[in-house]
Coordinates of C-alpha atoms in Angstrom, one line a residue:
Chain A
X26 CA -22.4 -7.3 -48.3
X27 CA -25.7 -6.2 -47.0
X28 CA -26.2 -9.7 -45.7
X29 CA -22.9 -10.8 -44.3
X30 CA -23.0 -7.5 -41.6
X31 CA -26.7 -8.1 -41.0
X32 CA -26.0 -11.7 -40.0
X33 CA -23.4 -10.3 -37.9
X34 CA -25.1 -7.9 -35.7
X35 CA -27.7 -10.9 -35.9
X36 CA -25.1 -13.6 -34.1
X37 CA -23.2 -11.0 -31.9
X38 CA -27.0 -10.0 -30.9
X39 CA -27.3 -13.8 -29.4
X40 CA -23.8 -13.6 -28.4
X41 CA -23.9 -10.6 -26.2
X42 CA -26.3 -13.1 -23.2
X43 CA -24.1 -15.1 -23.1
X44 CA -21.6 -12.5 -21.4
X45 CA -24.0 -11.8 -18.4
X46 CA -23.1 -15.9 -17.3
X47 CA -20.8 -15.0 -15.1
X48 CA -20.3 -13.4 -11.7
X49 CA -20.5 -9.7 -11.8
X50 CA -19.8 -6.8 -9.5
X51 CA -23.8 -6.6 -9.0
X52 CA -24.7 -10.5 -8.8
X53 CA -20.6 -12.1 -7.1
X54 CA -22.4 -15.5 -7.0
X55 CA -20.4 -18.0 -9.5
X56 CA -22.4 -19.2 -12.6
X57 CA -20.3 -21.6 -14.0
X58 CA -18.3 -24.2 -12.8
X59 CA -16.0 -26.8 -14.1
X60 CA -15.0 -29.8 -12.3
X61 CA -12.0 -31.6 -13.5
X62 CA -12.2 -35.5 -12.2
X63 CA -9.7 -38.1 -12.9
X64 CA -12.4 -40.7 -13.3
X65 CA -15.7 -39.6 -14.4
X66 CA -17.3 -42.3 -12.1
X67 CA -16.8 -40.0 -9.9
X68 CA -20.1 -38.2 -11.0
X69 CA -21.9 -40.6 -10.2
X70 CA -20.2 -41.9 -6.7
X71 CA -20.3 -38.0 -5.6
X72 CA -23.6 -37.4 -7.1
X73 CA -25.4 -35.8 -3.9
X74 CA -22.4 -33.4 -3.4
X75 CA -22.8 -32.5 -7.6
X76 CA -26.9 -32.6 -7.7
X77 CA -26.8 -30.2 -4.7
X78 CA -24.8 -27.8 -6.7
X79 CA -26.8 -28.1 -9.8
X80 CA -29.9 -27.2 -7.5
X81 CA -28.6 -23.9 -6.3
X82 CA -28.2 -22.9 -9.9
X83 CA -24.5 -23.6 -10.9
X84 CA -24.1 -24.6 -14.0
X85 CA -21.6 -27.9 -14.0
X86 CA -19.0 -28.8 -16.9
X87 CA -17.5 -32.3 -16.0
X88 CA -14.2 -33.3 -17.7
X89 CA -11.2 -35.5 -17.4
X90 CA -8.5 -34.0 -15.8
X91 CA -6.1 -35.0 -18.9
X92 CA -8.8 -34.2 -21.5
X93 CA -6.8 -32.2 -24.2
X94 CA -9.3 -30.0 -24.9
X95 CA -9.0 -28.3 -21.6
X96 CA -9.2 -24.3 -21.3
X97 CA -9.9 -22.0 -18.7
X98 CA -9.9 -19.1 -21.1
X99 CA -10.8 -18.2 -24.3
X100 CA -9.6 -15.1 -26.2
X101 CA -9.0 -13.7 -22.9
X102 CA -11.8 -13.9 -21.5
X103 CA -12.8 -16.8 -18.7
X104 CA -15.2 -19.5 -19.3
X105 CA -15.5 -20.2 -16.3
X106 CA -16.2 -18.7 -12.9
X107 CA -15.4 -21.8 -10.1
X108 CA -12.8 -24.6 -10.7
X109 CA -13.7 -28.1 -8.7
X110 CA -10.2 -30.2 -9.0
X111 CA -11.4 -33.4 -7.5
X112 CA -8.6 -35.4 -9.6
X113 CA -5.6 -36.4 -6.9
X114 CA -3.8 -38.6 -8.6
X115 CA -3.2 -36.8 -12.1
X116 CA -0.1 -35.9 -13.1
X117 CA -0.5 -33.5 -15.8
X118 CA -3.6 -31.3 -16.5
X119 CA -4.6 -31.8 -20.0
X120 CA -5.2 -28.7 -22.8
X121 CA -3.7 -25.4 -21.5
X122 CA -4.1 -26.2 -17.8
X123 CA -1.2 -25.9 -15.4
X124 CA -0.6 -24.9 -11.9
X125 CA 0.3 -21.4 -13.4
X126 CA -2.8 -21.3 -15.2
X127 CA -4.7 -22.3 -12.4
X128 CA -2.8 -20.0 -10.5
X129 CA -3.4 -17.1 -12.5
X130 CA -7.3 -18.3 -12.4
X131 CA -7.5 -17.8 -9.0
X132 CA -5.7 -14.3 -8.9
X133 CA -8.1 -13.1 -11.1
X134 CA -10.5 -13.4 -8.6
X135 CA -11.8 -16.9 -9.4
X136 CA -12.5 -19.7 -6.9
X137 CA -11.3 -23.1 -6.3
X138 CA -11.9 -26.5 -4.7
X139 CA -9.3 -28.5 -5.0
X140 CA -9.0 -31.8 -3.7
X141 CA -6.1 -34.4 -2.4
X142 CA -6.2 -38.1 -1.6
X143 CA -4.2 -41.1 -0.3
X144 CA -2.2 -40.4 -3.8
X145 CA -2.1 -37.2 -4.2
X146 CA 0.3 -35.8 -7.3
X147 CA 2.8 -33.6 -7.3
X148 CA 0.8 -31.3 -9.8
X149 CA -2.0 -30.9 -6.7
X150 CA 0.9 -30.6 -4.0
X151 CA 2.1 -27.7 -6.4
X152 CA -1.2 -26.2 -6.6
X153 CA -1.7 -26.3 -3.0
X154 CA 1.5 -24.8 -1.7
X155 CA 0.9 -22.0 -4.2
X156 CA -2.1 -21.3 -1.7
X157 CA -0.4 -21.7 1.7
X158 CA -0.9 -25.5 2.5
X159 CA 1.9 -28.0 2.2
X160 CA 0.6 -31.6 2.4
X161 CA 2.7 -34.2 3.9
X162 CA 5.5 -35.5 2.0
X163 CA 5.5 -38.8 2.8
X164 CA 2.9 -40.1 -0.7
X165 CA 1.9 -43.1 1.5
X166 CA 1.1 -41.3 4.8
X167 CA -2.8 -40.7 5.7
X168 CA -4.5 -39.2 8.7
X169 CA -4.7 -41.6 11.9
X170 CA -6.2 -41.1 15.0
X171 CA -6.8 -43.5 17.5
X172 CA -8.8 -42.5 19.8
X173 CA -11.2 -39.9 17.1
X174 CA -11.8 -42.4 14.7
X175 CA -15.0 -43.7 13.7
X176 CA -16.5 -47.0 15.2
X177 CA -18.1 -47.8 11.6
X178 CA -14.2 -48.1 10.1
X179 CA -14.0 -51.0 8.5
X180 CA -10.3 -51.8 8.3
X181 CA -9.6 -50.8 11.8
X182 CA -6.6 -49.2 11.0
X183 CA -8.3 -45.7 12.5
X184 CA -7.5 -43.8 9.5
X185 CA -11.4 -43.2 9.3
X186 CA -11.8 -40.2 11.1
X187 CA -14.7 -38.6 13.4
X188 CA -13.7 -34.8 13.2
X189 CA -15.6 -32.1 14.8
X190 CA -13.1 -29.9 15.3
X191 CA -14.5 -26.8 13.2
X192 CA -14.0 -23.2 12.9
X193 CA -16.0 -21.4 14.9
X194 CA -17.6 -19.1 12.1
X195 CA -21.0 -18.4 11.2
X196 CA -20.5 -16.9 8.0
X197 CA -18.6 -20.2 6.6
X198 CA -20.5 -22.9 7.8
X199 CA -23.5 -21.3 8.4
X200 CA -26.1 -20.2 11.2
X201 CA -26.9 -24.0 11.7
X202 CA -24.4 -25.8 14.4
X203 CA -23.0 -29.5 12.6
X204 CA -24.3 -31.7 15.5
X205 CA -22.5 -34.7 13.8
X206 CA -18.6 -35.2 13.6
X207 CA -17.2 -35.2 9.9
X208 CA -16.5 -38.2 8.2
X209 CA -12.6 -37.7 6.9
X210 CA -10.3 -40.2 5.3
X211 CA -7.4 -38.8 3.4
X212 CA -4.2 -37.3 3.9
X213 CA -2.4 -34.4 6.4
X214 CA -2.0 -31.2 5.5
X215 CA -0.3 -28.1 7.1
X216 CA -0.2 -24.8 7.0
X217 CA 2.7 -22.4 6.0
X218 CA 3.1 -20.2 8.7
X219 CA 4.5 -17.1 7.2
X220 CA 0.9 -17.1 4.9
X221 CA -1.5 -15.1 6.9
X222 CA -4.9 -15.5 4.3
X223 CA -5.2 -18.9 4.6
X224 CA -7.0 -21.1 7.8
X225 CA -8.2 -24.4 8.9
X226 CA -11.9 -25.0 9.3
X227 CA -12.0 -28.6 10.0
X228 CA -8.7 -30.1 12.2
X229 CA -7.5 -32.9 13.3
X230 CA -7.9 -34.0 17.3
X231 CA -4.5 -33.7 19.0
X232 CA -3.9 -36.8 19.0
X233 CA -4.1 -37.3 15.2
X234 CA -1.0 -38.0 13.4
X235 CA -0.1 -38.4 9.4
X236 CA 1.8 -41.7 8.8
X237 CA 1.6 -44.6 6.7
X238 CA -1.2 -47.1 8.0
X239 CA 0.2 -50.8 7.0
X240 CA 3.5 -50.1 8.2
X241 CA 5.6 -49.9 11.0
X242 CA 6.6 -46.4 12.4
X243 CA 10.3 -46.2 12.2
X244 CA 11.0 -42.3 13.6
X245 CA 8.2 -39.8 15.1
X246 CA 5.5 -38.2 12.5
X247 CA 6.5 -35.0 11.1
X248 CA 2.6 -34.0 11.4
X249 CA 0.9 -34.7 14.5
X250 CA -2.0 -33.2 16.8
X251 CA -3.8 -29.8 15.9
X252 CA -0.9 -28.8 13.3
X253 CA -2.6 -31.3 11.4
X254 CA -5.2 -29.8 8.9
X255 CA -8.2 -31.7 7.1
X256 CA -9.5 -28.9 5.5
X257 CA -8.6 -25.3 5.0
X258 CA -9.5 -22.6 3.0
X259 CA -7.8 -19.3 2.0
X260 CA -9.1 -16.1 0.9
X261 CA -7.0 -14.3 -1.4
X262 CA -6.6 -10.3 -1.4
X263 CA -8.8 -10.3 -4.0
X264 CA -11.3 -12.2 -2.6
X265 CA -11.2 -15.4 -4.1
X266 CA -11.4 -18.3 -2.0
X267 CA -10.2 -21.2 -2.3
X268 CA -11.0 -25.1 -0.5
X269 CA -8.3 -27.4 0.2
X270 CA -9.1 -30.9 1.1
X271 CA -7.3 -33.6 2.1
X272 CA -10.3 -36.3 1.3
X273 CA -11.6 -36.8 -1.7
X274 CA -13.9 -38.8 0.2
X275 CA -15.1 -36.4 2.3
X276 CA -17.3 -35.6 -0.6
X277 CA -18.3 -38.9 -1.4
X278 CA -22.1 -40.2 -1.5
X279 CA -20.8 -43.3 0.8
X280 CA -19.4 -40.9 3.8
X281 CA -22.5 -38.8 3.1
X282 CA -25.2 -40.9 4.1
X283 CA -23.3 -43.1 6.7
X284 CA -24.2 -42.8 10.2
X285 CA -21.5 -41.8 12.7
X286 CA -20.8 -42.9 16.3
X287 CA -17.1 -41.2 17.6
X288 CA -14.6 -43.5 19.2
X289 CA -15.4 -43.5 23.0
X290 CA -18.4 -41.6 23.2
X291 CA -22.2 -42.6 23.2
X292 CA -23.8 -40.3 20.7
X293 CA -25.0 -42.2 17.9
X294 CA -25.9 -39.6 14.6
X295 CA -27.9 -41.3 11.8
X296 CA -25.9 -38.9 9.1
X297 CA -22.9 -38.2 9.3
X298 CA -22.5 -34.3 9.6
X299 CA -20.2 -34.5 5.9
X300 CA -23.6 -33.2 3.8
X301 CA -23.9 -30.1 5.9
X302 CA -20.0 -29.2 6.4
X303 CA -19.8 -29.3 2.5
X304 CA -23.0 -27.9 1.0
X305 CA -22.3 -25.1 3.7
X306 CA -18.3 -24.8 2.7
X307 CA -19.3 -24.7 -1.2
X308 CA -22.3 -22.2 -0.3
X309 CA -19.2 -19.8 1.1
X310 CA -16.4 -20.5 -1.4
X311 CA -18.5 -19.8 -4.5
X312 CA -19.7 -16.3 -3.0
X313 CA -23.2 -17.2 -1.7
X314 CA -22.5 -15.8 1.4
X315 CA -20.3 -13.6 3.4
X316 CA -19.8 -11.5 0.0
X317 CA -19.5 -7.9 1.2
X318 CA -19.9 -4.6 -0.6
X319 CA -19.9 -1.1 0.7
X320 CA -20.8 2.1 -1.0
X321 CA -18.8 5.1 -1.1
X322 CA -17.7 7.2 2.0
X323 CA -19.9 10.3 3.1
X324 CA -18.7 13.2 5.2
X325 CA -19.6 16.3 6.2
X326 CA -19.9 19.1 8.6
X327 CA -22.5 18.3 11.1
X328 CA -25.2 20.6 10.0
X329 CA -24.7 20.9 6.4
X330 CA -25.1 18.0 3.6
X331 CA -22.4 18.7 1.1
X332 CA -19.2 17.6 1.3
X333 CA -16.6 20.5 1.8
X334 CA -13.3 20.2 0.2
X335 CA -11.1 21.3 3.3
X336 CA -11.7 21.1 7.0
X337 CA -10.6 23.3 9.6
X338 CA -9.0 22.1 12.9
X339 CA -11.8 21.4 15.8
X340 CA -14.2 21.2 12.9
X341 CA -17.2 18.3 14.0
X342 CA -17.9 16.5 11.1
X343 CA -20.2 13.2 10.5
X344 CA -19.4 10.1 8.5
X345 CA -21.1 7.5 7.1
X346 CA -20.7 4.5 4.7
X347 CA -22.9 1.9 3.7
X348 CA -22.2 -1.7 3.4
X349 CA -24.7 -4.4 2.3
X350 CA -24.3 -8.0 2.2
X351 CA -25.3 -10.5 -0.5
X352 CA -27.7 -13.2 0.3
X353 CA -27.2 -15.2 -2.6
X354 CA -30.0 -13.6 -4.4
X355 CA -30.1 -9.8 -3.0
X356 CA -27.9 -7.3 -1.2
X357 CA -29.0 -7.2 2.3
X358 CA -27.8 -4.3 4.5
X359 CA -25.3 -5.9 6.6
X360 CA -25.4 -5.6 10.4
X361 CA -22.1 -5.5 12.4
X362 CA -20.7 -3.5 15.6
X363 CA -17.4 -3.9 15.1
X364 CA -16.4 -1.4 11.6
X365 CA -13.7 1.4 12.1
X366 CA -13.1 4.2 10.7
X367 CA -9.8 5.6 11.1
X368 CA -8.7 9.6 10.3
X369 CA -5.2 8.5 9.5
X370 CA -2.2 10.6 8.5
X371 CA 1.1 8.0 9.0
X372 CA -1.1 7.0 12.2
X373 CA -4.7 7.3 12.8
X374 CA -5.1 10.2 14.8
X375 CA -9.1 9.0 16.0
X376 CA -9.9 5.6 15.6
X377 CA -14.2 5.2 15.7
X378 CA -16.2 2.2 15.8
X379 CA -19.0 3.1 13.6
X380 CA -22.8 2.5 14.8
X381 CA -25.0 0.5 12.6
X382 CA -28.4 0.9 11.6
X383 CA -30.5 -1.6 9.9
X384 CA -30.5 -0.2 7.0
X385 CA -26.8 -1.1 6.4
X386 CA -25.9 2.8 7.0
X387 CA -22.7 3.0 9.6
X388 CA -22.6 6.4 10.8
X389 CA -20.4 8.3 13.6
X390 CA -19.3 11.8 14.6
X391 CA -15.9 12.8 15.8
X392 CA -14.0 16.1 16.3
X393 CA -11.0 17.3 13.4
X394 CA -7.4 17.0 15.6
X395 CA -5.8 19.7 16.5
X396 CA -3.0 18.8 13.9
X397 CA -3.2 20.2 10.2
X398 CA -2.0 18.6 6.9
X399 CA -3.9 16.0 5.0
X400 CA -5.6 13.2 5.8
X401 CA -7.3 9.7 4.9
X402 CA -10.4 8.5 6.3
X403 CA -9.5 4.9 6.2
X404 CA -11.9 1.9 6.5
X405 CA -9.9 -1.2 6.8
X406 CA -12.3 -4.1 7.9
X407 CA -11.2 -7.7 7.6
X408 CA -13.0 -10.3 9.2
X409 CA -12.6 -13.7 9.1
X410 CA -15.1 -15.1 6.5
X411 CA -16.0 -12.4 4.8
X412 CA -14.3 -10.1 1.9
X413 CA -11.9 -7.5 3.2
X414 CA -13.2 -4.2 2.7
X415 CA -10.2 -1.4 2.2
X416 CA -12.3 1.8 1.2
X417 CA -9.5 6.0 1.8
X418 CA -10.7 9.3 0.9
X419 CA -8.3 12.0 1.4
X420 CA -9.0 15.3 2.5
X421 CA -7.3 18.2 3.6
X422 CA -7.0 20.3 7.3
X423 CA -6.5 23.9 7.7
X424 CA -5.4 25.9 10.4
X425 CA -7.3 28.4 11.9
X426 CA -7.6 31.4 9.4
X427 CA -6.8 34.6 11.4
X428 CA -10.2 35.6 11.7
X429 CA -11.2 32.5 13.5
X430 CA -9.2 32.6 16.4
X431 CA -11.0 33.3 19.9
X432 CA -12.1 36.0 21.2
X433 CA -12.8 38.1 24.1
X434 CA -10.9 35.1 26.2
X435 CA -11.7 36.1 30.0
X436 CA -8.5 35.0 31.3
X437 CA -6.5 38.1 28.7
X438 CA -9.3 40.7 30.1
X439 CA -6.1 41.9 32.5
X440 CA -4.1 42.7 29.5
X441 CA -7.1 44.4 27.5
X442 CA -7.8 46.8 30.7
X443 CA -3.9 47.0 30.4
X444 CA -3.9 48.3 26.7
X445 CA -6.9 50.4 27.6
X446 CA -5.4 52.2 30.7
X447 CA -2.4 53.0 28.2
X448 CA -4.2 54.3 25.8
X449 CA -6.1 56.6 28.3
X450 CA -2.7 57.3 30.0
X451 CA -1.3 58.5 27.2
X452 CA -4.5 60.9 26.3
X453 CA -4.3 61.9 30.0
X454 CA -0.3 62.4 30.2
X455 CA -0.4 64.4 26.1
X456 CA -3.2 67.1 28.0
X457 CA -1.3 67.5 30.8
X458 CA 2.4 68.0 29.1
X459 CA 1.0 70.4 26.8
X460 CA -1.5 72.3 28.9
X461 CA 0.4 73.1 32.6
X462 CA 1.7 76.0 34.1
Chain B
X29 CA 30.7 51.4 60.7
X30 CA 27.2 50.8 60.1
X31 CA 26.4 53.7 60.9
X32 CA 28.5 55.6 58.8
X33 CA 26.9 53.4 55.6
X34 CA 23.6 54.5 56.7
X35 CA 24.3 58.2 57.2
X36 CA 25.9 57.8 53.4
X37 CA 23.0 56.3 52.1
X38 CA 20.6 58.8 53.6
X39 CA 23.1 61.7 52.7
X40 CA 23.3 60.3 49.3
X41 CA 19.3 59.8 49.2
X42 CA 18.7 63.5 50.2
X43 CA 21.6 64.8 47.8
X44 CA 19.3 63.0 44.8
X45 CA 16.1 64.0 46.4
X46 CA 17.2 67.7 46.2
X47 CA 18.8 67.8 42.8
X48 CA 15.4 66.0 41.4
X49 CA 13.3 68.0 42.6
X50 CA 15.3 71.2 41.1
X51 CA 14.5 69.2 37.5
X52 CA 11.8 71.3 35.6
X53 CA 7.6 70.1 35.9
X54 CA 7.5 68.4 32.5
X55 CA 10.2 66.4 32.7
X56 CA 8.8 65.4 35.6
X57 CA 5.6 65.0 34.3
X58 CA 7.2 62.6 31.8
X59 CA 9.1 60.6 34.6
X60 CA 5.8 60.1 36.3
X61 CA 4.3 58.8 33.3
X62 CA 6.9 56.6 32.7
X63 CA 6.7 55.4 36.5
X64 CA 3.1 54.4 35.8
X65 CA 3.3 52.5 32.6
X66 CA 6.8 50.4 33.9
X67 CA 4.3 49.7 36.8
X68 CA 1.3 48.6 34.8
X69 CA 3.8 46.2 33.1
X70 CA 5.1 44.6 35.9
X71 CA 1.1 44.3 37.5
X72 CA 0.6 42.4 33.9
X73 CA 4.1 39.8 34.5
X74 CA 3.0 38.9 38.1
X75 CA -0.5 38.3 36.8
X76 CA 0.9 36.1 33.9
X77 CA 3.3 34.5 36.7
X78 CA 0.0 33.6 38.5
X79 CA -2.2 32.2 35.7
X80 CA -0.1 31.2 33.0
X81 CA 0.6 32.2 29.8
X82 CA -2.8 31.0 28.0
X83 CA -3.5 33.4 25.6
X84 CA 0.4 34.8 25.3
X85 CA -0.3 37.2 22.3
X86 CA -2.8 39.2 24.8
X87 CA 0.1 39.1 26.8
X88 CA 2.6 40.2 24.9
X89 CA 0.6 43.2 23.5
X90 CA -0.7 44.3 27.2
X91 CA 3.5 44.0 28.4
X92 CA 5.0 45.7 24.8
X93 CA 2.2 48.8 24.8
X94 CA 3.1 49.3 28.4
X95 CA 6.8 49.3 27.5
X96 CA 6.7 50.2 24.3
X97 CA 5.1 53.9 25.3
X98 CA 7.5 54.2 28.1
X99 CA 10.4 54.2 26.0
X100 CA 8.4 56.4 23.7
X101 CA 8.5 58.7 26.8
X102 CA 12.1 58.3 27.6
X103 CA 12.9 59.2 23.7
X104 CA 10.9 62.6 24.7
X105 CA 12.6 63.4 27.7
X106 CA 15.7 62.9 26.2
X107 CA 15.0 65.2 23.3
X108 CA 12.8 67.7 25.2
X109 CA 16.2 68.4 28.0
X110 CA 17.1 71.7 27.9
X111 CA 20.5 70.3 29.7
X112 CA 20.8 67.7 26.4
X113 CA 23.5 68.9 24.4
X114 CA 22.9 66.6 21.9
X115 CA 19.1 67.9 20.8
X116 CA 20.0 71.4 21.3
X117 CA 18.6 72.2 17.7
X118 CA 15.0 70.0 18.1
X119 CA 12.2 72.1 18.7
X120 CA 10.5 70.5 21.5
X121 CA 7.3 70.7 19.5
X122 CA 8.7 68.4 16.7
X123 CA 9.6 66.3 19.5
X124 CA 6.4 66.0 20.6
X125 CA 5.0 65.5 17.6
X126 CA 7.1 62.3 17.0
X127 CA 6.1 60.9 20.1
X128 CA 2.5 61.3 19.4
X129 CA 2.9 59.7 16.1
X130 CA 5.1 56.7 17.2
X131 CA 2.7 55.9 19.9
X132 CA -0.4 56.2 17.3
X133 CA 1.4 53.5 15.7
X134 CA 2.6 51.3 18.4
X135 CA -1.7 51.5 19.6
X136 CA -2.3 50.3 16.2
X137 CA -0.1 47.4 16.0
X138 CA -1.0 46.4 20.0
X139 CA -4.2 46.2 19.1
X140 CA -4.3 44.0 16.0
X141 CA -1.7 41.8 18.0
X142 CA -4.1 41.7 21.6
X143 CA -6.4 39.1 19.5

């Protein structure tokens, strides 16, 4: 008996490590990924994309999409942190994978790159219009643009395509500007437009349109110009973010290190700009950067340090909140002009931009309103890249009590003389009744 | 015409003017006093009139402890008139009394109120 719990504490002792291999509130990077391919050549013909990963850390499960040993979870806890779905033409995940399992992976505030092709399935169609982004429905239709496309296109039917249309965000595709259009060949995708988390970062030209290349067009593409999305990405409420790609080839080795001369222009890059765009797109999705986390909010009278439970109308008070930034390794203070912080009741009744320090510390000062009852100090700050920060505290507003009204007001020293001279009237007028002859 | 309205006027003025004066010295000491605190009133209305109402309590306790002691003083009159039926059985001290005791009070409460 002695034996069997000793070796118990023993394994759950080596066990217990094993739990801090995944992303945490302290440490949001991803640990471990699993990328479901459809063809496991695929490891080897996308093997910069996957050794570039590897290098920053992340710890890499490759398996068939229709493997049956497939799970996300185990006794309900995740095995994994990142999902990599680069298999567009499977039809049915394999174990106890579906779209509602990957779904439900991705609410829990797990990321995802999922990939489409030239024949994409219905299972990845599902998956992405669970995200926001409805692919074309035409199965045969891929991405043609006649006067973007890249000279280097062998089959000269244009569907190889020079994008440089990108989203104008640091914080995604990092400080470095991609000086070299993106190699793209795949199919068209769009983007619902009642879903307000999800964006493009790479389009297509406007005079892209999705069709099928070796035939004949009968009626006008559904998807044409800058509707057209190559890639987009959403970022979920909770924060997880997710890639959506309409070319599995954008990740390939062979659009990686070809060189890249657009249609009708002279610049002639050596490498195409696909290494950067994606190394800098995975560094974002798996919560290397733009990761934000703020501490709680501090307020107080100006002058004292402790928070008071109750403030008085016309009170001036001082708030602060610090918000740091993870670097992939470290939280760094982050360093923006443009977070609010709003004393709301049913409507913010002052709206301040708070001024940063370097330290990460935002700080401002603002008067109480004139109004009482009780209210939120709000900070609300979505940007576009980065995790939506949604921090309230509630406190309470008093009236003045009746000792703290003003005083001695010089326009009411008429009506204090007034009082006065009554007063003395009365004295005056009490002397004289009583005392005349 | 007109001048029969003005010679009733100025008959009617002097008829008033002579049975006043015939009144006894503290009633009119009491009419005098009431003069003066109706007038400080209105001095505090056209002064509110002219500068607004900002602080209004300070107004309305400099306007009700004007009025408020003048119909103190009216109360007394009335009471203290030998001609008064009505009070024949007050002494005029007890009279007095009250009126020094409601106007304690109404001081009291004007000058919590003046803020």
């Amino acid at each position: 008996m002695m034996n069997l719990s000793r070796s118990v504490a023993l394994i759950s002792l080596f066990l217990l490590p094993l739990l801090s291999f995944s992303f945490s509130v302290d440490n949001p990077t991803d640990r471990r990924v699993l990328v479901l391919l459809d063809d496991l050549s695929l490891k080897s013909s996308h093997s910069i994309f996957f050794n570039n990963l590897k290098s920053r850390g992340f710890d890499l499960d490759f398996k068939l999409a229709d493997d049956s040993k497939l799970a996300l979870q185990r006794y309900g806890q995740y095995l994994f942190d990142g999902l990599i779905i680069f298999a567009p033409s499977t039809e049915r995940l394999g174990g106890s994978l579906d779209s509602k399992s990957i779904a439900d992976f991705v609410d829990s505030g797990r990321d995802l790159i999922l990939s489409a092709d030239t024949s994409a399935s219905d299972l990845i169609r599902g998956i992405a219009t669970e995200c926001g982004v409805d692919f074309d429905e035409d199965s045969s239709a891929m991405v043609i643009d006649h006067t973007s496309f890249s000279v280097s296109d062998v089959d000269g039917d244009h569907t190889l395509i020079a994008a440089d249309d990108l989203v104008k965000s640091d914080v995604i595709l990092g400080k470095a500007k991609i000086e070299a259009p993106v190699l793209f060949r795949g199919v068209a995708h769009s983007l619902n437009p009642t879903n307000n988390l999800v964006f493009k970062v790479l389009s297509a030209s406007p005079s892209a349109y999705s069709a099928n290349p070796s035939s004949k067009l009968s009626s006008p593409p559904q998807l044409t110009g800058s509707a057209i999305s190559l890639v987009s990405v959403m970022q979920a409420r909770n924060n997880a973010r997710v890639v959506i790609s309409g070319s599995l080839q954008l990740f390939s080795d062979r659009l990686i290190r070809s060189g890249v001369q657009k249609a009708g222009s002279q610049n002639q890059y050596e490498k195409s700009g696909n290494e950067q765009f994606v190394t800098e797109l995975s560094k974002w999705v798996f919560h290397e950067r733009g990761h934000l986390k703020a501490g709680s909010l501090v307020h107080h009278r100006v002058g004292e340090t402790d928070e008071p439970a109750i403030y008085r109308i016309k009170d001036d008070l001082e708030f602060s909140v610090e918000i740091y930034e993870w670097s992939g390794k470290s939280w760094e203070p982050y360093v923006a002009n443009d977070v609010q912080v709003q004393f709301y009741m049913m409507s913010p009744y002052v709206l301040k931009t708070l001024s940063a320090d370097k330290k990460g510390l935002f700080h401002t000062s603002f008067k109480v309103p004139d109004v009482y009852g009780v209210f939120q100090f709000k900070v609300e700050y979505e940007k576009l890249g980065y995790t939506t920060l949604s921090l309230s505290k509630q406190i309470p507003v008093r009236p003045y009590r009746h000792n703290e009204y003003e005083r001695f007001i010089p326009t009411a020293y008429p009506y204090y003389g007034a009082c006065f001279t009554t007063m003395a009237g009365f004295f005056v007028f009490s002397f004289v009744y009583l005392y005349h002859k | 015409m007109v001048k029969s309205t003005t010679k009733d006027a100025q008959d009617l003025f002097h008829s008033l003017r002579s049975a006043y004066v015939a009144t006894p010295t503290n009633l009119k000491i009491i009419d005098l006093y009431v003069c003066f605190a109706v007038f400080t009133a209105l001095i505090q209305v056209a002064y509110m009139a002219l500068v607004g109402s900002f602080p209004f309590n300070s107004f309305l306790s400099g306007v009700l402890s004007c009025i408020g002691t003048a119909v103190l003083a009216v109360c007394l009159r009335i009471q203290v008139n030998k001609e008064n039926k009505e009070f024949k059985d007050l002494a005029p001290e007890r009279a007095f009394a009250d009126f020094v005791l409601c106007n304690l009070v109404l001081h009291l409460v004007i000058i919590n109120f003046l803020g």
